Amino acid sequence: MNMKHLFTNILGTFVFENNQLKDQILFKDLKDYLDKEKFEQKLTKKYKKVFEPKDKDLEFILAFFKDKKYFKQFYQKNLLLTKQQIKQSVQDDNLIIQTISSIKELDRLANVLIKRLREWSELYLPEFSKSIQDQEKFIELIQKKNRKQILKELKLTEETTMGKALTKTDIDEILALAKQAASTYQLRRKQEIYLEKIMKKFCPNILELCGSTIGAKLIEAAGSLKRLATFPSSTVQLLGAEKALFRHIKTGAKSPKHGYIKEHLLVQNAKEKGKAARALADKISLAARLDFFKGEFKAKQMRKELEKKIKQ
Amino acid sequence: MNINPSKIFDVYQDRNRLYTINLTPKQSFFQERLIKKGSKEFREWDPRRSKLAAAILKGCHNIFIRKNDIVLYLGASHGYTPSFVSDIIGENGYIFALDLAPRTTRDLVFLCEKRKNIIPIMADANQPNLYLDKVCQADIIYQDVAQRNQAEIFLKNINLFLKPGGYALLAVKARSIDIKKKPKVIFNEVRTFLEKHTKVIDFKTLEPYQKDHAFIIIKNV
């Protein structure tokens, strides 16, 4: 007796007997393909004993579909399916990754802007720029006060200052740059608040354990929360220290102790940084697993344990 | 400008530059140069971006991709090399272009909408059973995935999808197999591994166009 084979692909579901097409149900659209079991059952009922094709039979079936008449269908259905898959792949961790990348870039941008602003403003107020270290405060004050007020506050007169009295049009140009820098800082702060908000919803354990910036950086380095959850804690410990790690493997230099997690206060304040980093990475990988499988909120307890362990 | 046919079908050459005839005239997808000559429009093929182009320039006598072929392309990424393969096989050939990452597949879909002979599939090349129902048997398999077990993935796909007597092309990235070993050692390991199961007919390293890469062509027996 000949074996009957059932084979379902994106075009439809087919029954082959003795290397010949015996019966078929073609799918009208993607919906049919997505609940293909319904159609498979129909054919299984009709032919009773059908098998899954293997080896030689599978090779024959795959060759069977290498036919001009099928390719247009292959193209249309796969294109639609791929679009659907891409749509479904967008999840909250994509938002976290984009936000943290944006924050990093805004940091760089704000630094560039304020460097130029300081250089430029030192032409007419050199002493003022030197007297204020804090960047955001500097931007705020230079916009608020005019030259005379600032000179008075610094107890300087036109004779003792190094700055030249520029015209109003020249100063306006400088203040326009200050405005841009201020808005960059504002945007950054806004995004940080947003990041914390989505992380609270999506990965509360990681957020509680290591804060929004470090947590988001770890997710970014891993690629997604799913990958972070599958990593062993030794990998989590070294995320962000790839350069040093590969230098260690290649040339035998000292191995790095920590990656992004060295920014964490617990690690920074610890006496033995390597030990603290190890303990923290251990808890983070546990927290990532809790978050990925939508487990309970345990981070507070973990944090307490961690603090105890590091103090010892 | 003196563009002549090279020793490979449908690929043209002007000294160290490679060209294919553009299937979608006046459109370039990757800011590559378009050169109009008579009724034909040529698209420049950069060997620094494409391992297949580098292999041709390094002296592969034949890449076995012909007009009207069905190609299974694993690791399509943004679709740079697939777009030139699609030029070579023409309107009646088809490419099943596989990639796993959603970000790169998004770019690939835009390319596929313009070029009707590229079929995008988002799947893991390491698990052929999951995309078995989206492809058919292929004349050519091209693989360029940066995975540790590239050679095994290659063999798995050959066994399932390559027609008897078909050819398969593999770009080996030594850096993603083992960064500790020397690339030469890794290339030899991959080669001997493949020789156990199939027939290796060509082997080229891709210096200076691609760093630590090799190109292997095998025939299905």
Short mmCIF file of C-alpha atoms in Angstrom, two decimals:
data_model
loop_
_atom_site.label_atom_id
_atom_site.label_comp_id
_atom_site.label_asym_id
_atom_site.label_seq_id
_atom_site.Cartn_x
_atom_site.Cartn_y
_atom_site.Cartn_z
CA MET A 1 0.00 0.00 0.00
CA ASN A 2 1.22 3.43 -0.81
CA MET A 3 1.93 5.98 1.88
CA LYS A 4 0.02 9.20 1.80
CA HIS A 5 1.82 12.37 2.88
CA LEU A 6 0.30 15.54 4.19
CA PHE A 7 2.26 18.74 3.60
CA THR A 8 1.16 22.25 4.45
CA ASN A 9 2.91 25.37 3.32
CA ILE A 10 2.10 29.02 2.86
CA LEU A 11 0.19 28.28 -0.37
CA GLY A 12 -2.15 25.61 0.94
CA THR A 13 -2.35 22.13 2.32
CA PHE A 14 -1.61 19.16 0.06
CA VAL A 15 -1.84 15.39 0.03
CA PHE A 16 0.70 13.43 -1.98
CA GLU A 17 0.46 9.76 -2.83
CA ASN A 18 3.19 7.83 -4.55
CA ASN A 19 4.94 11.07 -5.48
CA GLN A 20 1.85 12.53 -7.08
CA LEU A 21 -0.44 15.29 -6.00
CA LYS A 22 -3.68 13.69 -4.89
CA ASP A 23 -5.64 16.47 -3.24
CA GLN A 24 -5.19 20.08 -2.25
CA ILE A 25 -6.86 22.97 -0.46
CA LEU A 26 -5.37 26.32 -1.51
CA PHE A 27 -5.32 29.12 1.04
CA LYS A 28 -7.12 32.26 0.01
CA ASP A 29 -5.23 34.59 2.30
CA LEU A 30 -2.88 34.73 5.25
CA LYS A 31 -5.66 34.11 7.73
CA ASP A 32 -6.15 30.63 6.31
CA TYR A 33 -2.44 29.92 6.69
CA LEU A 34 -2.42 31.08 10.29
CA ASP A 35 -5.14 28.63 11.27
CA LYS A 36 -3.98 25.86 9.02
CA GLU A 37 -4.90 23.12 11.49
CA LYS A 38 -8.52 23.44 10.47
CA PHE A 39 -7.70 22.58 6.85
CA GLU A 40 -5.23 19.89 7.82
CA GLN A 41 -7.89 18.15 9.89
CA LYS A 42 -10.26 18.23 6.97
CA LEU A 43 -7.83 16.34 4.75
CA THR A 44 -6.79 13.98 7.53
CA LYS A 45 -10.40 13.01 8.04
CA LYS A 46 -10.86 12.40 4.34
CA TYR A 47 -7.80 10.21 3.84
CA LYS A 48 -7.55 8.69 7.35
CA LYS A 49 -3.90 7.58 7.39
CA VAL A 50 -1.59 10.40 6.37
CA PHE A 51 2.06 10.84 7.40
CA GLU A 52 4.49 13.65 7.73
CA PRO A 53 6.91 13.54 4.80
CA LYS A 54 10.55 12.78 5.59
CA ASP A 55 13.90 12.64 3.77
CA LYS A 56 13.29 11.51 0.17
CA ASP A 57 9.60 12.33 0.18
CA LEU A 58 10.22 15.78 1.60
CA GLU A 59 12.87 16.38 -1.03
CA PHE A 60 10.39 15.44 -3.73
CA ILE A 61 7.71 17.72 -2.31
CA LEU A 62 10.05 20.68 -2.04
CA ALA A 63 11.05 20.12 -5.65
CA PHE A 64 7.39 19.90 -6.63
CA PHE A 65 6.81 23.50 -5.56
CA LYS A 66 9.71 24.73 -7.66
CA ASP A 67 7.26 25.60 -10.37
CA LYS A 68 6.66 28.86 -12.17
CA LYS A 69 2.97 28.96 -11.32
CA TYR A 70 3.60 29.05 -7.57
CA PHE A 71 6.13 31.85 -7.35
CA LYS A 72 3.75 34.75 -7.59
CA GLN A 73 1.84 33.33 -4.63
CA PHE A 74 5.07 32.70 -2.73
CA TYR A 75 6.01 36.34 -3.25
CA GLN A 76 2.71 37.88 -2.25
CA LYS A 77 2.08 35.74 0.80
CA ASN A 78 5.61 35.85 2.16
CA LEU A 79 5.73 39.62 1.73
CA LEU A 80 2.50 40.03 3.67
CA LEU A 81 3.57 37.57 6.34
CA THR A 82 6.95 39.27 6.79
CA LYS A 83 5.25 42.62 7.18
CA GLN A 84 3.02 41.15 9.88
CA GLN A 85 5.99 39.60 11.65
CA ILE A 86 7.87 42.89 11.64
CA LYS A 87 4.83 44.62 13.06
CA GLN A 88 4.53 42.05 15.84
CA SER A 89 8.22 42.25 16.67
CA VAL A 90 7.86 45.81 17.97
CA GLN A 91 7.62 45.60 21.75
CA ASP A 92 8.26 47.70 24.79
CA ASP A 93 11.94 46.86 24.87
CA ASN A 94 12.33 48.45 21.43
CA LEU A 95 10.95 51.65 22.94
CA ILE A 96 13.37 51.39 25.86
CA ILE A 97 16.32 50.86 23.52
CA GLN A 98 15.38 53.83 21.33
CA THR A 99 14.87 56.08 24.35
CA ILE A 100 18.16 55.25 26.01
CA SER A 101 20.01 55.66 22.68
CA SER A 102 18.33 59.02 22.26
CA ILE A 103 19.33 60.07 25.79
CA LYS A 104 22.94 59.09 25.10
CA GLU A 105 22.94 61.12 21.89
CA LEU A 106 21.32 64.12 23.56
CA ASP A 107 24.04 63.99 26.20
CA ARG A 108 26.69 64.20 23.53
CA LEU A 109 24.81 66.93 21.69
CA ALA A 110 24.32 69.02 24.84
CA ASN A 111 28.03 68.74 25.60
CA VAL A 112 29.00 69.98 22.16
CA LEU A 113 26.54 72.87 22.33
CA ILE A 114 27.58 74.05 25.78
CA LYS A 115 31.26 73.86 24.95
CA ARG A 116 30.71 76.18 22.02
CA LEU A 117 28.42 78.42 24.07
CA ARG A 118 31.08 78.86 26.74
CA GLU A 119 33.80 79.61 24.18
CA TRP A 120 31.61 82.10 22.41
CA SER A 121 30.33 83.88 25.53
CA GLU A 122 33.83 84.20 26.95
CA LEU A 123 34.43 86.88 24.34
CA TYR A 124 32.24 89.27 26.32
CA LEU A 125 31.96 87.62 29.77
CA PRO A 126 35.07 85.49 30.40
CA GLU A 127 34.96 85.70 34.19
CA PHE A 128 31.32 84.62 34.33
CA SER A 129 31.93 81.38 32.44
CA LYS A 130 34.82 80.51 34.73
CA SER A 131 32.86 81.27 37.90
CA ILE A 132 30.01 78.81 37.22
CA GLN A 133 30.84 75.13 36.77
CA ASP A 134 27.31 73.77 36.55
CA GLN A 135 26.27 73.61 32.90
CA GLU A 136 22.51 73.97 33.27
CA LYS A 137 22.79 76.82 35.74
CA PHE A 138 25.17 78.62 33.41
CA ILE A 139 22.71 78.39 30.53
CA GLU A 140 19.87 79.60 32.72
CA LEU A 141 21.72 82.61 34.10
CA ILE A 142 23.28 83.77 30.87
CA GLN A 143 19.80 83.98 29.36
CA LYS A 144 18.25 85.75 32.35
CA LYS A 145 20.75 88.47 33.15
CA ASN A 146 22.39 91.09 30.97
CA ARG A 147 26.04 92.02 30.92
CA LYS A 148 25.84 94.89 33.36
CA GLN A 149 24.10 92.84 36.05
CA ILE A 150 26.59 90.03 35.79
CA LEU A 151 29.59 92.33 35.98
CA LYS A 152 28.13 93.96 39.05
CA GLU A 153 27.61 90.60 40.76
CA LEU A 154 31.18 89.56 40.06
CA LYS A 155 32.40 92.95 41.38
CA LEU A 156 33.97 93.87 38.09
CA THR A 157 33.96 97.10 36.12
CA GLU A 158 34.54 97.85 32.47
CA GLU A 159 38.16 98.58 33.32
CA THR A 160 38.96 95.34 35.14
CA THR A 161 37.10 92.87 32.88
CA MET A 162 38.77 91.05 29.97
CA GLY A 163 35.51 90.88 27.99
CA LYS A 164 34.68 93.22 25.17
CA ALA A 165 31.37 95.05 25.11
CA LEU A 166 29.68 93.44 22.11
CA THR A 167 26.72 94.94 20.26
CA LYS A 168 23.20 93.66 20.82
CA THR A 169 23.03 91.79 17.49
CA ASP A 170 26.20 89.87 18.34
CA ILE A 171 24.92 88.94 21.81
CA ASP A 172 21.52 87.87 20.46
CA GLU A 173 23.22 85.26 18.32
CA ILE A 174 24.96 83.82 21.37
CA LEU A 175 21.74 83.78 23.37
CA ALA A 176 19.97 81.92 20.56
CA LEU A 177 22.51 79.13 20.97
CA ALA A 178 21.92 79.18 24.72
CA LYS A 179 18.23 78.72 24.10
CA GLN A 180 18.94 75.69 21.91
CA ALA A 181 21.19 74.15 24.56
CA ALA A 182 18.57 74.75 27.24
CA SER A 183 15.91 73.00 25.20
CA THR A 184 18.26 70.07 24.63
CA TYR A 185 18.65 69.64 28.39
CA GLN A 186 14.91 69.94 28.79
CA LEU A 187 14.24 67.26 26.20
CA ARG A 188 16.73 64.96 27.85
CA ARG A 189 15.05 65.33 31.23
CA LYS A 190 11.66 64.70 29.66
CA GLN A 191 12.88 61.52 28.01
CA GLU A 192 14.39 60.30 31.26
CA ILE A 193 11.02 60.61 32.97
CA TYR A 194 9.38 58.78 30.07
CA LEU A 195 11.99 56.01 30.23
CA GLU A 196 11.29 55.46 33.89
CA LYS A 197 7.58 55.30 33.16
CA ILE A 198 7.82 52.59 30.50
CA MET A 199 10.36 50.63 32.50
CA LYS A 200 8.09 50.64 35.50
CA LYS A 201 5.43 48.99 33.38
CA PHE A 202 7.68 46.64 31.40
CA CYS A 203 10.51 45.63 33.73
CA PRO A 204 9.82 46.81 37.32
CA ASN A 205 12.35 44.46 38.91
CA ILE A 206 15.28 45.70 36.84
CA LEU A 207 14.21 49.30 37.43
CA GLU A 208 14.08 48.85 41.18
CA LEU A 209 17.38 47.03 41.31
CA CYS A 210 19.59 49.23 39.18
CA GLY A 211 17.73 52.36 38.12
CA SER A 212 16.47 53.40 34.73
CA THR A 213 19.74 54.36 33.02
CA ILE A 214 21.79 51.29 33.85
CA GLY A 215 18.83 48.96 33.33
CA ALA A 216 18.09 50.44 29.92
CA LYS A 217 21.75 50.31 28.94
CA LEU A 218 21.86 46.61 29.82
CA ILE A 219 18.76 45.91 27.74
CA GLU A 220 20.24 47.90 24.86
CA ALA A 221 23.52 46.00 25.01
CA ALA A 222 21.73 42.65 25.14
CA GLY A 223 19.39 43.57 22.25
CA SER A 224 16.14 42.77 24.00
CA LEU A 225 14.79 41.80 27.39
CA LYS A 226 14.45 38.23 26.17
CA ARG A 227 18.14 37.96 25.43
CA LEU A 228 19.08 39.65 28.70
CA ALA A 229 16.98 37.07 30.53
CA THR A 230 18.76 34.20 28.78
CA PHE A 231 22.24 35.50 29.56
CA PRO A 232 24.20 34.00 32.47
CA SER A 233 25.03 36.54 35.16
CA SER A 234 28.73 36.51 34.22
CA THR A 235 27.72 37.93 30.83
CA VAL A 236 25.48 40.54 32.46
CA GLN A 237 28.40 41.57 34.64
CA LEU A 238 30.54 42.35 31.60
CA LEU A 239 27.96 43.92 29.27
CA GLY A 240 29.43 47.21 28.16
CA ALA A 241 33.02 46.05 28.70
CA GLU A 242 33.35 44.14 25.43
CA LYS A 243 36.49 45.91 24.35
CA ALA A 244 38.36 45.04 27.53
CA LEU A 245 36.98 41.49 27.50
CA PHE A 246 38.17 40.73 23.98
CA ARG A 247 41.52 42.32 24.73
CA HIS A 248 41.73 39.94 27.67
CA ILE A 249 40.86 36.88 25.57
CA LYS A 250 43.18 37.82 22.72
CA THR A 251 46.27 39.13 24.43
CA GLY A 252 45.91 37.84 27.97
CA ALA A 253 45.61 41.29 29.53
CA LYS A 254 43.76 41.73 32.83
CA SER A 255 40.11 40.72 32.67
CA PRO A 256 37.51 43.45 33.26
CA LYS A 257 35.50 43.29 36.47
CA HIS A 258 32.41 45.18 35.39
CA GLY A 259 30.68 46.79 32.41
CA TYR A 260 27.76 49.15 32.65
CA ILE A 261 27.02 48.10 36.23
CA LYS A 262 30.08 49.94 37.50
CA GLU A 263 27.95 53.09 37.35
CA HIS A 264 25.78 51.60 40.08
CA LEU A 265 26.18 53.23 43.49
CA LEU A 266 26.49 49.91 45.31
CA VAL A 267 29.46 48.97 43.13
CA GLN A 268 31.03 52.40 43.27
CA ASN A 269 30.93 52.59 47.05
CA ALA A 270 32.03 49.01 47.65
CA LYS A 271 35.52 48.21 48.85
CA GLU A 272 35.86 45.10 46.72
CA LYS A 273 34.42 46.25 43.42
CA GLY A 274 34.75 42.90 41.68
CA LYS A 275 32.84 41.10 44.39
CA ALA A 276 30.10 43.73 44.45
CA ALA A 277 29.78 43.64 40.66
CA ARG A 278 29.46 39.88 40.73
CA ALA A 279 26.73 39.98 43.38
CA LEU A 280 24.83 42.73 41.58
CA ALA A 281 25.00 40.96 38.20
CA ASP A 282 23.66 37.84 39.84
CA LYS A 283 20.59 39.68 41.11
CA ILE A 284 20.08 41.57 37.84
CA SER A 285 19.94 38.38 35.79
CA LEU A 286 17.39 36.98 38.24
CA ALA A 287 15.36 40.18 37.97
CA ALA A 288 15.49 40.08 34.17
CA ARG A 289 14.04 36.56 34.22
CA LEU A 290 11.31 37.64 36.61
CA ASP A 291 10.43 40.53 34.31
CA PHE A 292 10.52 38.54 31.11
CA PHE A 293 8.19 35.84 32.42
CA LYS A 294 5.99 38.46 34.08
CA GLY A 295 6.75 37.19 37.55
CA GLU A 296 6.11 38.87 40.87
CA PHE A 297 7.82 42.00 42.18
CA LYS A 298 10.75 40.83 44.30
CA ALA A 299 13.37 43.49 43.67
CA LYS A 300 13.07 45.21 47.05
CA GLN A 301 13.90 42.03 48.90
CA MET A 302 16.74 41.32 46.50
CA ARG A 303 18.18 44.76 47.05
CA LYS A 304 18.20 44.26 50.80
CA GLU A 305 20.00 40.94 50.45
CA LEU A 306 22.48 42.55 48.13
CA GLU A 307 23.29 45.42 50.46
CA LYS A 308 23.84 42.96 53.30
CA LYS A 309 26.14 40.80 51.18
CA ILE A 310 28.25 43.69 49.95
CA LYS A 311 28.66 45.13 53.46
CA GLN A 312 30.12 41.90 54.81
CA MET B 1 34.70 54.25 -19.17
CA ASN B 2 35.07 50.85 -20.76
CA ILE B 3 32.63 48.30 -19.37
CA ASN B 4 33.08 44.80 -20.76
CA PRO B 5 31.54 41.45 -19.91
CA SER B 6 33.59 39.66 -17.26
CA LYS B 7 34.23 35.94 -17.23
CA ILE B 8 31.11 35.52 -15.12
CA PHE B 9 27.65 35.49 -16.70
CA ASP B 10 25.77 38.80 -16.57
CA VAL B 11 28.50 40.49 -14.55
CA TYR B 12 30.46 43.28 -16.20
CA GLN B 13 33.85 44.64 -15.39
CA ASP B 14 35.90 47.76 -15.85
CA ARG B 15 39.34 47.03 -14.42
CA ASN B 16 38.72 46.66 -10.67
CA ARG B 17 35.09 47.66 -10.74
CA LEU B 18 32.16 45.27 -11.11
CA TYR B 19 28.77 46.08 -12.59
CA THR B 20 25.45 44.40 -13.22
CA ILE B 21 22.65 45.54 -15.47
CA ASN B 22 20.04 47.34 -13.41
CA LEU B 23 16.72 45.50 -13.31
CA THR B 24 14.88 48.60 -12.07
CA PRO B 25 16.23 51.44 -14.23
CA LYS B 26 16.94 54.80 -12.63
CA GLN B 27 16.52 53.40 -9.12
CA SER B 28 19.45 52.83 -6.82
CA PHE B 29 18.79 51.58 -3.30
CA PHE B 30 22.14 51.88 -1.58
CA GLN B 31 23.50 55.10 -3.10
CA GLU B 32 25.52 53.07 -5.58
CA ARG B 33 26.61 54.65 -8.85
CA LEU B 34 24.44 54.19 -11.94
CA ILE B 35 26.08 54.40 -15.32
CA LYS B 36 24.05 54.70 -18.49
CA LYS B 37 25.58 53.23 -21.60
CA GLY B 38 23.41 52.87 -24.69
CA SER B 39 20.15 51.22 -23.77
CA LYS B 40 21.62 49.50 -20.72
CA GLU B 41 22.05 50.92 -17.25
CA PHE B 42 24.85 49.55 -15.08
CA ARG B 43 24.92 49.44 -11.29
CA GLU B 44 28.25 49.49 -9.52
CA TRP B 45 28.94 46.57 -7.18
CA ASP B 46 31.19 47.38 -4.25
CA PRO B 47 33.45 44.48 -3.14
CA ARG B 48 33.89 46.12 0.25
CA ARG B 49 30.19 45.77 0.97
CA SER B 50 29.53 42.47 -0.74
CA LYS B 51 31.44 39.26 -0.16
CA LEU B 52 30.25 37.81 -3.46
CA ALA B 53 31.75 40.73 -5.38
CA ALA B 54 34.97 40.36 -3.42
CA ALA B 55 35.08 36.66 -4.32
CA ILE B 56 34.68 37.49 -8.02
CA LEU B 57 37.48 40.04 -7.90
CA LYS B 58 39.70 37.58 -6.05
CA GLY B 59 39.40 35.28 -9.04
CA CYS B 60 36.53 32.81 -8.59
CA HIS B 61 36.14 31.38 -12.09
CA ASN B 62 32.46 30.72 -11.75
CA ILE B 63 29.84 31.65 -9.17
CA PHE B 64 27.27 29.31 -10.76
CA ILE B 65 24.41 31.79 -10.48
CA ARG B 66 22.67 31.93 -13.86
CA LYS B 67 19.63 33.55 -15.37
CA ASN B 68 16.26 32.16 -14.20
CA ASP B 69 17.75 30.39 -11.17
CA ILE B 70 15.99 29.92 -7.84
CA VAL B 71 18.28 31.11 -5.07
CA LEU B 72 17.95 30.53 -1.33
CA TYR B 73 19.78 33.39 0.32
CA LEU B 74 20.49 32.99 4.03
CA GLY B 75 21.50 36.11 5.90
CA ALA B 76 20.11 38.71 3.52
CA SER B 77 20.51 41.65 5.91
CA HIS B 78 19.61 44.97 4.26
CA GLY B 79 19.67 43.33 0.86
CA TYR B 80 22.81 44.73 -0.75
CA THR B 81 24.13 41.50 -2.24
CA PRO B 82 20.62 40.10 -2.92
CA SER B 83 19.88 43.14 -5.09
CA PHE B 84 22.83 42.26 -7.36
CA VAL B 85 21.95 38.58 -7.38
CA SER B 86 18.48 39.68 -8.44
CA ASP B 87 20.09 41.61 -11.33
CA ILE B 88 21.94 38.47 -12.40
CA ILE B 89 19.02 36.03 -12.28
CA GLY B 90 16.66 38.45 -14.00
CA GLU B 91 12.90 38.77 -13.83
CA ASN B 92 12.18 35.07 -14.16
CA GLY B 93 14.47 33.95 -11.39
CA TYR B 94 13.55 34.15 -7.72
CA ILE B 95 15.43 34.74 -4.49
CA PHE B 96 14.16 33.57 -1.13
CA ALA B 97 15.89 36.09 1.12
CA LEU B 98 16.06 35.03 4.76
CA ASP B 99 16.96 37.14 7.74
CA LEU B 100 16.24 37.00 11.44
CA ALA B 101 16.56 40.59 12.64
CA PRO B 102 13.40 42.72 12.31
CA ARG B 103 15.39 45.92 11.82
CA THR B 104 17.28 44.70 8.74
CA THR B 105 14.28 42.85 7.34
CA ARG B 106 12.40 46.14 7.37
CA ASP B 107 14.87 47.56 4.87
CA LEU B 108 14.72 44.34 2.89
CA VAL B 109 10.93 44.60 2.53
CA PHE B 110 11.26 48.02 0.90
CA LEU B 111 13.67 46.50 -1.61
CA CYS B 112 11.37 43.55 -2.25
CA GLU B 113 8.45 45.82 -3.02
CA LYS B 114 10.47 47.37 -5.86
CA ARG B 115 12.07 44.13 -7.04
CA LYS B 116 9.44 41.49 -7.52
CA ASN B 117 11.93 38.64 -7.73
CA ILE B 118 13.09 38.87 -4.12
CA ILE B 119 10.88 37.12 -1.58
CA PRO B 120 11.46 38.25 2.02
CA ILE B 121 11.24 35.75 4.86
CA MET B 122 11.85 36.51 8.50
CA ALA B 123 13.20 33.33 10.04
CA ASP B 124 16.21 31.77 11.75
CA ALA B 125 18.52 30.00 9.30
CA ASN B 126 19.51 27.67 12.13
CA GLN B 127 16.01 26.14 12.23
CA PRO B 128 15.09 25.05 8.70
CA ASN B 129 11.97 23.28 9.97
CA LEU B 130 10.40 26.61 10.78
CA TYR B 131 10.65 28.02 7.27
CA LEU B 132 10.23 24.75 5.43
CA ASP B 133 6.70 25.80 4.54
CA LYS B 134 7.70 29.13 3.04
CA VAL B 135 10.29 28.10 0.46
CA CYS B 136 10.87 25.49 -2.22
CA GLN B 137 13.87 23.60 -3.57
CA ALA B 138 16.67 25.86 -4.79
CA ASP B 139 19.26 25.75 -7.56
CA ILE B 140 21.72 27.80 -5.54
CA ILE B 141 22.16 28.34 -1.83
CA TYR B 142 24.11 31.38 -0.70
CA GLN B 143 24.91 31.77 2.97
CA ASP B 144 26.38 34.74 4.78
CA VAL B 145 25.43 34.52 8.45
CA ALA B 146 27.72 35.61 11.26
CA GLN B 147 27.09 32.64 13.52
CA ARG B 148 29.38 30.40 15.45
CA ASN B 149 28.04 27.24 13.81
CA GLN B 150 27.93 28.63 10.26
CA ALA B 151 29.22 25.43 8.69
CA GLU B 152 26.58 23.27 10.36
CA ILE B 153 23.80 25.66 9.38
CA PHE B 154 25.13 25.50 5.83
CA LEU B 155 25.08 21.71 5.74
CA LYS B 156 21.59 21.53 7.24
CA ASN B 157 20.23 23.79 4.54
CA ILE B 158 22.07 22.02 1.74
CA ASN B 159 20.66 18.66 2.79
CA LEU B 160 17.13 19.98 2.83
CA PHE B 161 16.85 22.51 0.06
CA LEU B 162 19.62 22.14 -2.52
CA LYS B 163 18.73 20.25 -5.67
CA PRO B 164 20.92 17.27 -6.62
CA GLY B 165 23.89 18.59 -8.55
CA GLY B 166 23.25 22.16 -7.38
CA TYR B 167 25.88 24.52 -6.09
CA ALA B 168 26.15 26.33 -2.78
CA LEU B 169 28.23 29.33 -1.79
CA LEU B 170 29.39 30.09 1.73
CA ALA B 171 31.00 33.21 3.12
CA VAL B 172 32.93 32.26 6.25
CA LYS B 173 33.46 34.93 8.89
CA ALA B 174 36.36 33.76 11.04
CA ARG B 175 35.80 36.39 13.70
CA SER B 176 32.41 35.06 14.70
CA ILE B 177 33.59 31.44 14.92
CA ASP B 178 36.51 31.99 17.28
CA ILE B 179 38.43 35.19 17.89
CA LYS B 180 41.28 33.42 19.62
CA LYS B 181 42.37 31.24 16.73
CA LYS B 182 44.07 32.47 13.59
CA PRO B 183 41.65 32.92 10.65
CA LYS B 184 43.71 30.56 8.49
CA VAL B 185 43.26 27.72 10.98
CA ILE B 186 39.52 28.28 11.11
CA PHE B 187 39.20 28.33 7.32
CA ASN B 188 40.98 25.00 7.14
CA GLU B 189 38.74 23.52 9.82
CA VAL B 190 35.59 24.63 7.99
CA ARG B 191 36.97 23.31 4.73
CA THR B 192 37.82 19.88 6.08
CA PHE B 193 34.44 19.73 7.82
CA LEU B 194 32.65 20.44 4.55
CA GLU B 195 34.84 18.06 2.57
CA LYS B 196 33.66 15.21 4.77
CA HIS B 197 30.08 15.66 3.53
CA THR B 198 30.26 17.40 0.16
CA LYS B 199 32.63 18.35 -2.61
CA VAL B 200 34.48 21.63 -2.20
CA ILE B 201 35.29 23.06 -5.61
CA ASP B 202 36.58 26.53 -4.84
CA PHE B 203 38.15 28.31 -1.91
CA LYS B 204 39.27 31.94 -1.73
CA THR B 205 40.19 34.31 1.08
CA LEU B 206 38.74 37.77 0.65
CA GLU B 207 41.66 39.99 1.72
CA PRO B 208 41.95 42.95 1.19
CA TYR B 209 38.26 43.62 0.46
CA GLN B 210 36.90 41.89 3.56
CA LYS B 211 38.88 41.28 6.72
CA ASP B 212 39.16 37.69 8.01
CA HIS B 213 36.65 36.28 5.55
CA ALA B 214 36.82 33.35 3.17
CA PHE B 215 34.58 32.16 0.37
CA ILE B 216 33.82 28.50 -0.28
CA ILE B 217 31.87 27.01 -3.17
CA ILE B 218 30.64 23.44 -2.95
CA LYS B 219 28.75 21.08 -5.21
CA ASN B 220 25.97 18.83 -4.01
CA VAL B 221 26.72 15.18 -4.69
#
